[in-house]
Coordinates of C-alpha atoms and ligand atoms in Angstrom, one line a residue:
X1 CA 0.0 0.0 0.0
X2 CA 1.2 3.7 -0.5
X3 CA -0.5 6.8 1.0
X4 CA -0.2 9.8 -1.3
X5 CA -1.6 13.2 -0.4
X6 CA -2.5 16.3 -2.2
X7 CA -2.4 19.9 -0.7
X8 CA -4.7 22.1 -0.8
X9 CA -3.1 23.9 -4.4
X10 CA -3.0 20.2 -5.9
X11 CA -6.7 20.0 -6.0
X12 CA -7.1 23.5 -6.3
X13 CA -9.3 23.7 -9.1
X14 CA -10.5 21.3 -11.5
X15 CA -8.3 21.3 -13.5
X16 CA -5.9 20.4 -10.9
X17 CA -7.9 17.4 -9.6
X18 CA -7.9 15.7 -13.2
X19 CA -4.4 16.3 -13.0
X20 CA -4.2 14.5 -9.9
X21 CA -6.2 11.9 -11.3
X22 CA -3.0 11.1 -13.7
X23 CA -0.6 10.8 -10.9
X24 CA -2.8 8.1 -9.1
X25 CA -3.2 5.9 -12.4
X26 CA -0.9 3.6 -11.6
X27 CA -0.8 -0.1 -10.4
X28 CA -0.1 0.4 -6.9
X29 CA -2.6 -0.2 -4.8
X30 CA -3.5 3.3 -2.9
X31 CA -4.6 5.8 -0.5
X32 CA -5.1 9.3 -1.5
X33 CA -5.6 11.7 0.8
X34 CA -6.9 15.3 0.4
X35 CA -6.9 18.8 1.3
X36 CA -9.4 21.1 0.8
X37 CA -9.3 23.1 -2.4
X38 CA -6.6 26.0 -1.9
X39 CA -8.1 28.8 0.1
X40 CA -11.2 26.9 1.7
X41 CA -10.2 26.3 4.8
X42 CA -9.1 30.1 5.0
X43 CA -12.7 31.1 3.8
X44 CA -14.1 28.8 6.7
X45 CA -12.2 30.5 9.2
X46 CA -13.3 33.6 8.0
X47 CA -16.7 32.5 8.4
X48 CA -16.3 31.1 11.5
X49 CA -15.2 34.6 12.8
X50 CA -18.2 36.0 11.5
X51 CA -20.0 33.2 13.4
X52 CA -19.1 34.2 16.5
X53 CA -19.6 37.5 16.4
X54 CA -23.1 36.7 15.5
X55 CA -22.7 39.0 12.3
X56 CA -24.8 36.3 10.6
X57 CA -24.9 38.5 7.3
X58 CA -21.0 38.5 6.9
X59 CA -21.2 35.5 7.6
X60 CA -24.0 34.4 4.4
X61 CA -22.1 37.0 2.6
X62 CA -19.1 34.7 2.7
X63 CA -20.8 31.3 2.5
X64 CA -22.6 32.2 -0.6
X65 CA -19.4 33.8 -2.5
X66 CA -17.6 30.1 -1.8
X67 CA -20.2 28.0 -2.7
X68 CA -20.3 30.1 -6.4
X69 CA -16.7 29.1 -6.5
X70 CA -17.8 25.4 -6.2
X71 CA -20.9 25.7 -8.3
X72 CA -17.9 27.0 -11.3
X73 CA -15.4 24.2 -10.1
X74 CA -18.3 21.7 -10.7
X75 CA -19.2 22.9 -14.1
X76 CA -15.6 22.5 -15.4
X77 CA -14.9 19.2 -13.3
X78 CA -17.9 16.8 -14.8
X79 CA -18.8 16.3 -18.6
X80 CA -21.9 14.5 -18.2
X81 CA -25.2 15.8 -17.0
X82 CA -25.6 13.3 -15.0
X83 CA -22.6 14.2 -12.7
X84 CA -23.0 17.8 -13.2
X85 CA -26.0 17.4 -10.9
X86 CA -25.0 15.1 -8.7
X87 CA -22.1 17.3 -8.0
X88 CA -24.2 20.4 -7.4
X89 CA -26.4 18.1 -5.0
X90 CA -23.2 17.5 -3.5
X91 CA -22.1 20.8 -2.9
X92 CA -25.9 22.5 -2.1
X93 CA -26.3 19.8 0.7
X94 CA -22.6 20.9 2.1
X95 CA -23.7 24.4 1.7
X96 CA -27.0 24.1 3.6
X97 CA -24.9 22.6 6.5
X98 CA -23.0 25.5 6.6
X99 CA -25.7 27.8 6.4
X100 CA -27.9 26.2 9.2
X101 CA -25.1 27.7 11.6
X102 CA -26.3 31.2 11.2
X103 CA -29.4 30.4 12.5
X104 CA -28.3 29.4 15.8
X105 CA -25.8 29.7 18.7
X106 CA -22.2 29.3 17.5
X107 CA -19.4 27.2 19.9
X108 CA -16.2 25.5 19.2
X109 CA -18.1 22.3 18.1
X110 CA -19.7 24.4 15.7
X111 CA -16.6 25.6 15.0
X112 CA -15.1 22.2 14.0
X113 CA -18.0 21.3 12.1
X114 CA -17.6 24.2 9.6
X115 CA -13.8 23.8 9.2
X116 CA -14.1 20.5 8.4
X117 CA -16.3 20.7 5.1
X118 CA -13.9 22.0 3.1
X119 CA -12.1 18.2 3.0
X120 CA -15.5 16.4 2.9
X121 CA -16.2 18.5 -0.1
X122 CA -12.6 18.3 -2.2
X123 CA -13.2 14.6 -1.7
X124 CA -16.6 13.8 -2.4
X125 CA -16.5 16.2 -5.6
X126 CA -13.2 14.3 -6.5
X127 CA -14.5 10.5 -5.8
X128 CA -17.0 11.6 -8.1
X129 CA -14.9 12.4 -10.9
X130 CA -13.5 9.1 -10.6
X131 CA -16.9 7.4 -10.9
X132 CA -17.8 9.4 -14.0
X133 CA -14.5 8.5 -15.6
X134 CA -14.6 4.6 -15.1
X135 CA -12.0 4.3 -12.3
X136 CA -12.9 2.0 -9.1
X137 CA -12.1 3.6 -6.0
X138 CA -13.7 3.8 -2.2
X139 CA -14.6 6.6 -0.5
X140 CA -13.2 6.0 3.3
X141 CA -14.5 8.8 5.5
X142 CA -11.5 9.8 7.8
X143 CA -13.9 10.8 10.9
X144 CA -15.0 6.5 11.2
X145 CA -11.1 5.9 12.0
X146 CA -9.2 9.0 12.9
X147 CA -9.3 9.8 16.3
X148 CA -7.5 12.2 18.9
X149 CA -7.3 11.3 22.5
X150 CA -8.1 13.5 25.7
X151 CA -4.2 15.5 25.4
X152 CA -5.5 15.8 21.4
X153 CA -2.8 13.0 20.6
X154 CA -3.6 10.6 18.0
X155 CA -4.9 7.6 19.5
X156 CA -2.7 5.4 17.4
X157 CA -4.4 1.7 18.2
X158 CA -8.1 2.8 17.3
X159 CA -6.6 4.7 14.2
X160 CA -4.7 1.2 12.8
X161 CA -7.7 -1.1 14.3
X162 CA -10.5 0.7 12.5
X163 CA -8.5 1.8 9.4
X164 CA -7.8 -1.9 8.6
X165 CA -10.9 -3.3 9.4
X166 CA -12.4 -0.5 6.7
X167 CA -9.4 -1.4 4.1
X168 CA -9.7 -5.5 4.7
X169 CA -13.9 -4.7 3.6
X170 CA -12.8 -3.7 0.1
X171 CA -9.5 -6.5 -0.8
X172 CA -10.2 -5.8 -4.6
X173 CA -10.4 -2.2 -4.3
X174 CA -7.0 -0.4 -5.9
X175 CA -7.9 3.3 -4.7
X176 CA -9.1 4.5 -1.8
X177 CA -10.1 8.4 -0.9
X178 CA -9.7 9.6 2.3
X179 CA -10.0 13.7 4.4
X180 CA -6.8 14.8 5.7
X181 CA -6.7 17.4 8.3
X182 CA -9.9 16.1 9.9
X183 CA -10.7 13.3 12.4
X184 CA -12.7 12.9 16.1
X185 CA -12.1 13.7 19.3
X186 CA -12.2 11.6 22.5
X187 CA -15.7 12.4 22.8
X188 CA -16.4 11.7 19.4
X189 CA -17.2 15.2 18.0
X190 CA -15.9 16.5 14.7
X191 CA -12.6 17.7 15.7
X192 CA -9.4 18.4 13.4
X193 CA -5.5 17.8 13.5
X194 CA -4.4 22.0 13.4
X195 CA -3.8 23.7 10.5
X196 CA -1.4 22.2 7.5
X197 CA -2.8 18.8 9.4
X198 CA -3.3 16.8 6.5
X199 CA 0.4 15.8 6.0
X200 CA -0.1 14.7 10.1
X201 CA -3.1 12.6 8.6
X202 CA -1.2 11.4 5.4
X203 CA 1.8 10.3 8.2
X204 CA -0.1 8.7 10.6
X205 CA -2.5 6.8 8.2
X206 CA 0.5 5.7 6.3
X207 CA 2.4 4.0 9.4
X208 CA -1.6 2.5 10.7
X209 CA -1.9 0.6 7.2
X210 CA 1.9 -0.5 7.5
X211 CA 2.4 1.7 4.1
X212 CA 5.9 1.1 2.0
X213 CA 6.1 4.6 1.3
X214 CA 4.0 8.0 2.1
X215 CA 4.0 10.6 -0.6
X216 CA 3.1 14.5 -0.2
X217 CA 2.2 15.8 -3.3
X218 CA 2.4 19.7 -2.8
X219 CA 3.5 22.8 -5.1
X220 CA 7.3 22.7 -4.9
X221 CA 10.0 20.0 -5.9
X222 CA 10.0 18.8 -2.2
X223 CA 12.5 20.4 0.6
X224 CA 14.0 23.2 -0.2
X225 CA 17.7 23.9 1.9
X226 CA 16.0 27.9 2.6
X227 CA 12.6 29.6 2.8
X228 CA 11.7 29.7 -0.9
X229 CA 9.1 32.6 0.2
X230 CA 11.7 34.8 1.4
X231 CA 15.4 33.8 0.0
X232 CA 15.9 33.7 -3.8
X233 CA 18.0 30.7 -5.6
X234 CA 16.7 27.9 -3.1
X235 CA 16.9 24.5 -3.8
X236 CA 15.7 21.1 -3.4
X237 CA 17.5 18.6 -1.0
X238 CA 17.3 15.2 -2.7
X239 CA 17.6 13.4 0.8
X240 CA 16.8 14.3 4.7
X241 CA 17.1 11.9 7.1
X242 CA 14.1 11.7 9.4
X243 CA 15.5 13.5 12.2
X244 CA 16.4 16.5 10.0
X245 CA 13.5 16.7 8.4
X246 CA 11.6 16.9 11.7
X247 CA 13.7 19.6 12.5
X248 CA 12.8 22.0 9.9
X249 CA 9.5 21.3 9.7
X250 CA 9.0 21.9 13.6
X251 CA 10.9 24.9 13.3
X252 CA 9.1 26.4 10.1
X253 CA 9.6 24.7 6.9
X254 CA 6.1 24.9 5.8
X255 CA 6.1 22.2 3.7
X256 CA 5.2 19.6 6.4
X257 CA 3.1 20.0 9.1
X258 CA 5.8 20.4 12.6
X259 CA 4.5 17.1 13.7
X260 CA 4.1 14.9 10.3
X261 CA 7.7 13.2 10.4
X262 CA 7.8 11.5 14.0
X263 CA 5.1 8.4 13.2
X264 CA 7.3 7.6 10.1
X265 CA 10.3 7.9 12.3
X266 CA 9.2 5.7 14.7
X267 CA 7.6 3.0 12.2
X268 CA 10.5 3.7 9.6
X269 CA 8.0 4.7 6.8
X270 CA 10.0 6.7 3.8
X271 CA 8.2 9.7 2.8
X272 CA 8.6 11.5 -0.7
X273 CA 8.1 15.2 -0.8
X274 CA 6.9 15.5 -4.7
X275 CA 6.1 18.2 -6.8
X276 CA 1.9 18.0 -8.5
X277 CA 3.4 21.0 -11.1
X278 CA 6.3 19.3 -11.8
X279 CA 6.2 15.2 -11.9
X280 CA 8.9 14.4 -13.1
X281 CA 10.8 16.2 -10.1
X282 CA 13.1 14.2 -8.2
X283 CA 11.8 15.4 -5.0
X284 CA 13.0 15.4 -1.4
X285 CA 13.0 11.5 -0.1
X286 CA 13.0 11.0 4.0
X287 CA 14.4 7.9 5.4
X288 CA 16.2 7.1 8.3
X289 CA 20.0 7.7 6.6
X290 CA 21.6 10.6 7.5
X291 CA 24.2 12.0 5.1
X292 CA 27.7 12.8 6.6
X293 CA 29.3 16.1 6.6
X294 CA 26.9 18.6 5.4
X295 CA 24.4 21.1 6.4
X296 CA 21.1 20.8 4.7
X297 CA 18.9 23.2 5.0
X298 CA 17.7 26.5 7.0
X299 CA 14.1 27.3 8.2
X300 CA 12.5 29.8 10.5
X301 CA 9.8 29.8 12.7
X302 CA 7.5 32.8 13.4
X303 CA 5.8 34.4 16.2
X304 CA 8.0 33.7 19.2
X305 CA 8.0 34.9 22.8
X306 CA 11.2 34.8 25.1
X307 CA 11.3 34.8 28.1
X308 CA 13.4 35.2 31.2
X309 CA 13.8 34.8 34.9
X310 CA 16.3 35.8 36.7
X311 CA 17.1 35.0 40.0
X312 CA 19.9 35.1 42.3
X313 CA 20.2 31.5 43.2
X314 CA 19.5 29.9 39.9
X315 CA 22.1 27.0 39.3
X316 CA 22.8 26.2 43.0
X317 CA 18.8 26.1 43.9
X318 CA 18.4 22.5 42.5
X319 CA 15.2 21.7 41.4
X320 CA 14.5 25.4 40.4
X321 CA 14.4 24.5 36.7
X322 CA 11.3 21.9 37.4
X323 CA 9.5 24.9 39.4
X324 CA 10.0 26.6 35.8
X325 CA 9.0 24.0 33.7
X326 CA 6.1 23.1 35.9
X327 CA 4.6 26.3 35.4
X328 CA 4.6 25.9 31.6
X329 CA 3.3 22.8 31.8
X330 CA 0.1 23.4 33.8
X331 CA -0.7 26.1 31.3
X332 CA -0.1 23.3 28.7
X333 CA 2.7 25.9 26.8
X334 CA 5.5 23.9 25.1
X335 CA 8.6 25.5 25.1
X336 CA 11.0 25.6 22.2
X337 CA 14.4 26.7 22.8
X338 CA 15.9 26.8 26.6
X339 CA 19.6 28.9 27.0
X340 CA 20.5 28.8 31.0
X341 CA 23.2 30.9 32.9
X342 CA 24.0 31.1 36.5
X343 CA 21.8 33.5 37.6
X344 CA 19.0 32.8 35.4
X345 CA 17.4 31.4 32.5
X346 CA 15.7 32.0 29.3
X347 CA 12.8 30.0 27.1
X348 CA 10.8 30.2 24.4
X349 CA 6.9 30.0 23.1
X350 CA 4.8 30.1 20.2
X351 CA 1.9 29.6 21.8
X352 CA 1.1 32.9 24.7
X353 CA -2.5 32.3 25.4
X354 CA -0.8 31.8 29.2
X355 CA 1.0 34.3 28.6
X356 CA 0.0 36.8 31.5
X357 CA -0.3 33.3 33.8
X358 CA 2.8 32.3 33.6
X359 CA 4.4 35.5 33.9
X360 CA 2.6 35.9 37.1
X361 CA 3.5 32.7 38.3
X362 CA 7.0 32.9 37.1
X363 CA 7.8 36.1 39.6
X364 CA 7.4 34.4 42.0
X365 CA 11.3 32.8 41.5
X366 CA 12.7 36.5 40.6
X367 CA 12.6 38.8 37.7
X368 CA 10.4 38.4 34.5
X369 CA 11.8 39.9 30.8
X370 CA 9.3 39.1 28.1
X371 CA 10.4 39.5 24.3
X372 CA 7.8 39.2 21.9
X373 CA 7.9 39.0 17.7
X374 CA 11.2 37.0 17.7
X375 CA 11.7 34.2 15.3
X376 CA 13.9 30.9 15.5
X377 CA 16.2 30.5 12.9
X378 CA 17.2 27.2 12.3
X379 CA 20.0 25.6 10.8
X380 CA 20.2 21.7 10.3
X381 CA 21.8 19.3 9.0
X382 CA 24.9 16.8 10.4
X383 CA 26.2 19.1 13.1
X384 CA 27.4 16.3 15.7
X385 CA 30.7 18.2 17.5
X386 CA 33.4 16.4 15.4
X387 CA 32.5 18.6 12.2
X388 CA 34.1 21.3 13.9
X389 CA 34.0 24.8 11.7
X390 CA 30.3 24.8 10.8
X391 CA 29.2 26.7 14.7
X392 CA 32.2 29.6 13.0
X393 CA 30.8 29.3 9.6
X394 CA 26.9 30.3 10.6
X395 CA 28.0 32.9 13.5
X396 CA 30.2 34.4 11.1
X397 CA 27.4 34.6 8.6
X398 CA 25.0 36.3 10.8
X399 CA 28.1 38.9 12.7
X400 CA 25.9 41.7 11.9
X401 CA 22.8 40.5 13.5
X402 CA 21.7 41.0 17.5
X403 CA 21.3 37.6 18.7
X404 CA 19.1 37.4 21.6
X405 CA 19.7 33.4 22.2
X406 CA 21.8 30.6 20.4
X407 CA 20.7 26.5 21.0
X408 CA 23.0 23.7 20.2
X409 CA 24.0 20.4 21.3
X410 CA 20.0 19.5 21.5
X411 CA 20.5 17.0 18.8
X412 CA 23.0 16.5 16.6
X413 CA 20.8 18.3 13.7
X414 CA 20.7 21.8 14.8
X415 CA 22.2 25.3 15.6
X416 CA 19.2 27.3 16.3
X417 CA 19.1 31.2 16.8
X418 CA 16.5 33.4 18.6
X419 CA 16.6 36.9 16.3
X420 CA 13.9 40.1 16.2
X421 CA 11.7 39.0 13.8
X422 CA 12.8 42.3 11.6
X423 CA 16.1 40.6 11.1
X424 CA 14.8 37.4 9.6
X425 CA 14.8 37.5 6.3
X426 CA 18.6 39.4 6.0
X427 CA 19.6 36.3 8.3
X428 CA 17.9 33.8 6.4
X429 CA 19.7 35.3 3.1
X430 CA 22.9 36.2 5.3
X431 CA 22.9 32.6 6.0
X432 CA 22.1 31.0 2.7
X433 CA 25.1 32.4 1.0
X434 CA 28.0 31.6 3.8
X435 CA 26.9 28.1 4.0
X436 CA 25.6 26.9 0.2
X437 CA 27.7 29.1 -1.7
Ligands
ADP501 P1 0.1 22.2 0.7 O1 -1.1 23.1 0.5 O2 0.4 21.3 -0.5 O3 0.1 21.5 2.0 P2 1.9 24.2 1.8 O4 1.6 25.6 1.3 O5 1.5 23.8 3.1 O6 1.4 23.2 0.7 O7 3.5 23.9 1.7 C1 4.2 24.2 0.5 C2 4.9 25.6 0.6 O8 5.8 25.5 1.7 C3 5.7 26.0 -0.6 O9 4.9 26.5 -1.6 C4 6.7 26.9 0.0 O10 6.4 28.2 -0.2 C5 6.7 26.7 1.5 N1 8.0 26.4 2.1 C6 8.5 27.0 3.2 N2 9.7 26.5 3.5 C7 10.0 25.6 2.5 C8 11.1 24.8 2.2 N3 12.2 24.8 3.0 N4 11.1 23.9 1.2 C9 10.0 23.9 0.4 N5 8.9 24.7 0.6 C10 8.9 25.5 1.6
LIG502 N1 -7.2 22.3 4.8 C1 -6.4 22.4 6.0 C2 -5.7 23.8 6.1 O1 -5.8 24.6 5.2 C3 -5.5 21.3 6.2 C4 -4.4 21.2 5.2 O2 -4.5 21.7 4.1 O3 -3.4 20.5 5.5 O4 -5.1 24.0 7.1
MG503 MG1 0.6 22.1 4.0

């Protein structure tokens, strides 16, 4: 079995999905799973915001613009009459859904509910086109086997039981359809895996069925060794191993979802990063060998907060780094990067809902400095501390730059660098020419 997924640009647009339809042709038996059609999920959000404010007439304003869109996507998708209506049945009855929300009071489950149609519909329209042009395939609705558990983990053993008991139903079936992105909670309401989730499905769908390989079909010829969206002359890394690959797309590689690589680490699943525009591309392949003597890529991540206590007894105090971490972890904050000293130390967040909480209960151990709009700069690749020269190689690229904290010895795979957000891109392009050119 392989598991190939297309983002939300690969089915895009009709066009796109027939397109699609050429890549999944082959003789391998299959699982394809989708995004929602590029911008969708976006639109729901919007909606959604409208929603809660109970400006129900944005909100219709909004639902009816999309569901034009779909009506045009449908036209241009189906030749016959006969699936031109049953794809505007489709989409009406989606629509209606969406609509019976501004009728009544709007929550989180609500929520959920809306941001999930936008994958029901990319798949239903698409398992349609496959009907109407001959092709076999199966229709497996992600929310009867994906599930999250009560800390909004995957709960891995009902995911591979019920997945498999769905797949052993149809043995002479050669293509199966299937949502990314959205799945059930532990209470079994509609729920979803975060934004960008569907590689996260695509990952842990592949290592439930025991898949040989797990494809993401996207818009660029796989990993790129910088941020194509903000350095110029990027290119793609023909092999990661897994733990670098986690790296960068924890710490901002938008390509893959931050926590897409770890269940094919663990079950040793390859992954292919290919390219829906072009092929033919090699790609970016992800396995578990880790190529010697090089530094493969750099990524950032956005929207950081730093932060840091000082107090007068840090290092000789022991058990005063717990009381930190404690703190962060009742407010259920991960923290990113950690730099200590003797009299105090510094963290980092991406997530400051808590923000004011755990400043508050941080004082209590000394001072509090809070730094917001950072970004971590990330630089990975086969750092381990024999290949002596590389640390000299990226300071020296970035002399210019305030550094606020520096991260290494973590892992083998990574330098990491907490910078004002202003700086990023010069550091990113700083960066890319002292260490690829
Ligand atoms: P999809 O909708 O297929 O999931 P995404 O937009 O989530 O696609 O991810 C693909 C995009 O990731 C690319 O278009 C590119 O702009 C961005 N990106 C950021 N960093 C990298 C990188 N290091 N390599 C490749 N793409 C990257
Ligand atoms: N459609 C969802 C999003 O836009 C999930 C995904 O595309 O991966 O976030
Ligand atoms: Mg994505």
């Amino acid at each position: 079995m392989r598991v190939l997924k297309f983002g939300g640009t690969s089915v895009g647009s009709a066009q796109r999905m027939k397109e699609v339809v050429e890549l999944i042709s082959d003789q391998h038996r299959k699982i394809v799973v989708l995004s929602a059609m590029a911008g969708t999920t976006n639109s729901l959000v919007e909606i959604t915001n409208y929603l809660y404010k109970q400006d129900h007439d944005g909100a219709t304003e909004l639902i009816i613009q999309l569901e034009k869109k779909y009506e045009n996507e449908v036209a241009a998708l189906y030749k016959t009459n006969e699936y031109k209506k049953k794809g505007l049945q489709l989409i009406h009855s989606h629509f209606e859904y969406i609509k019976s929300f501004t009728k009544d009071m709007f929550t989180v489950f609500e929520e959920k509910a809306i941001l999930a149609q936008g994958e029901l519909i990319s798949t239903a329209m698409f398992h349609y086109y496959l009907l109407e042009n001959g092709k076999n395939s199966v229709l497996l609705p992600a929310l009867d086997y994906m599930r999250i558990n009560k800390n909004n983990e995957p709960d891995n053993a009902y995911v591979k039981e019920n997945l498999n008991q769905i797949l052993e139903s149809y043995p002479e079936t050669g293509i199966f359809i299937t949502q990314g992105y959205i799945c059930r909670n532990a209470f079994g309401e509609i729920d979803n895996l975060q934004r960008g989730g569907s590689d996260y499905s695509a990952s842990l769908i592949g290592v439930a069925c025991g898949a040989e390989e797990i494809q993401i079909w996207t818009d660029i010829d796989g990993m790129h060794n910088n941020d194509p969206r903000y350095v110029e002359g990027t290119h793609s890394i023909k092999e990661l191993s897994f733990d670098e690959a986690a790296e960068l797309a924890y710490f901002g590689a938008k390509i893959l979802h931050p926590t897409s690589v770890l269940p094919a680490k663990l079950a040793n699943v390859p992954v292919r990063l290919l390219n829906t525009l072009e092929p033919e591309a090699e790609g970016t392949l992800i396995c578990s060998h880790q190529e010697k003597h090089r530094i493969a890529a750099i990524a950032a991540k956005d929207g950081i907060t730093a932060i840091k206590i000082k107090s007068g007894r840090m290092l000789l105090a022991y058990g005063f780094l717990r009381k930190v971490f404690e703190i962060f972890e009742s407010y259920k904050t991960p923290i990113d990067m950690i730099t200590t000293s003797e009299v105090g130390v510094s963290v980092t967040i991406d997530d400051d809902c808590h923000l004011k909480e755990i400043v508050d209960d941080l004082k209590k151990f000394g001072t509090v400095d809070v730094d917001r709009d950072q970004v971590i700069v990330c630089v990975v690749g086969d750092l381990v501390a024999e290949n002596n020269g590389y640390a000299n190689k990226i300071f020296d690229a970035v002399k210019e730059i305030p550094i606020r904290m520096i991260s290494y010895g973590g892992s083998n795979f990574n330098v990491s660098l907490l910078i004002n957000a202003t700086d990023k891109k010069v550091a990113l392009n700083l960066l890319s020419q002292k260490l690829f050119n």
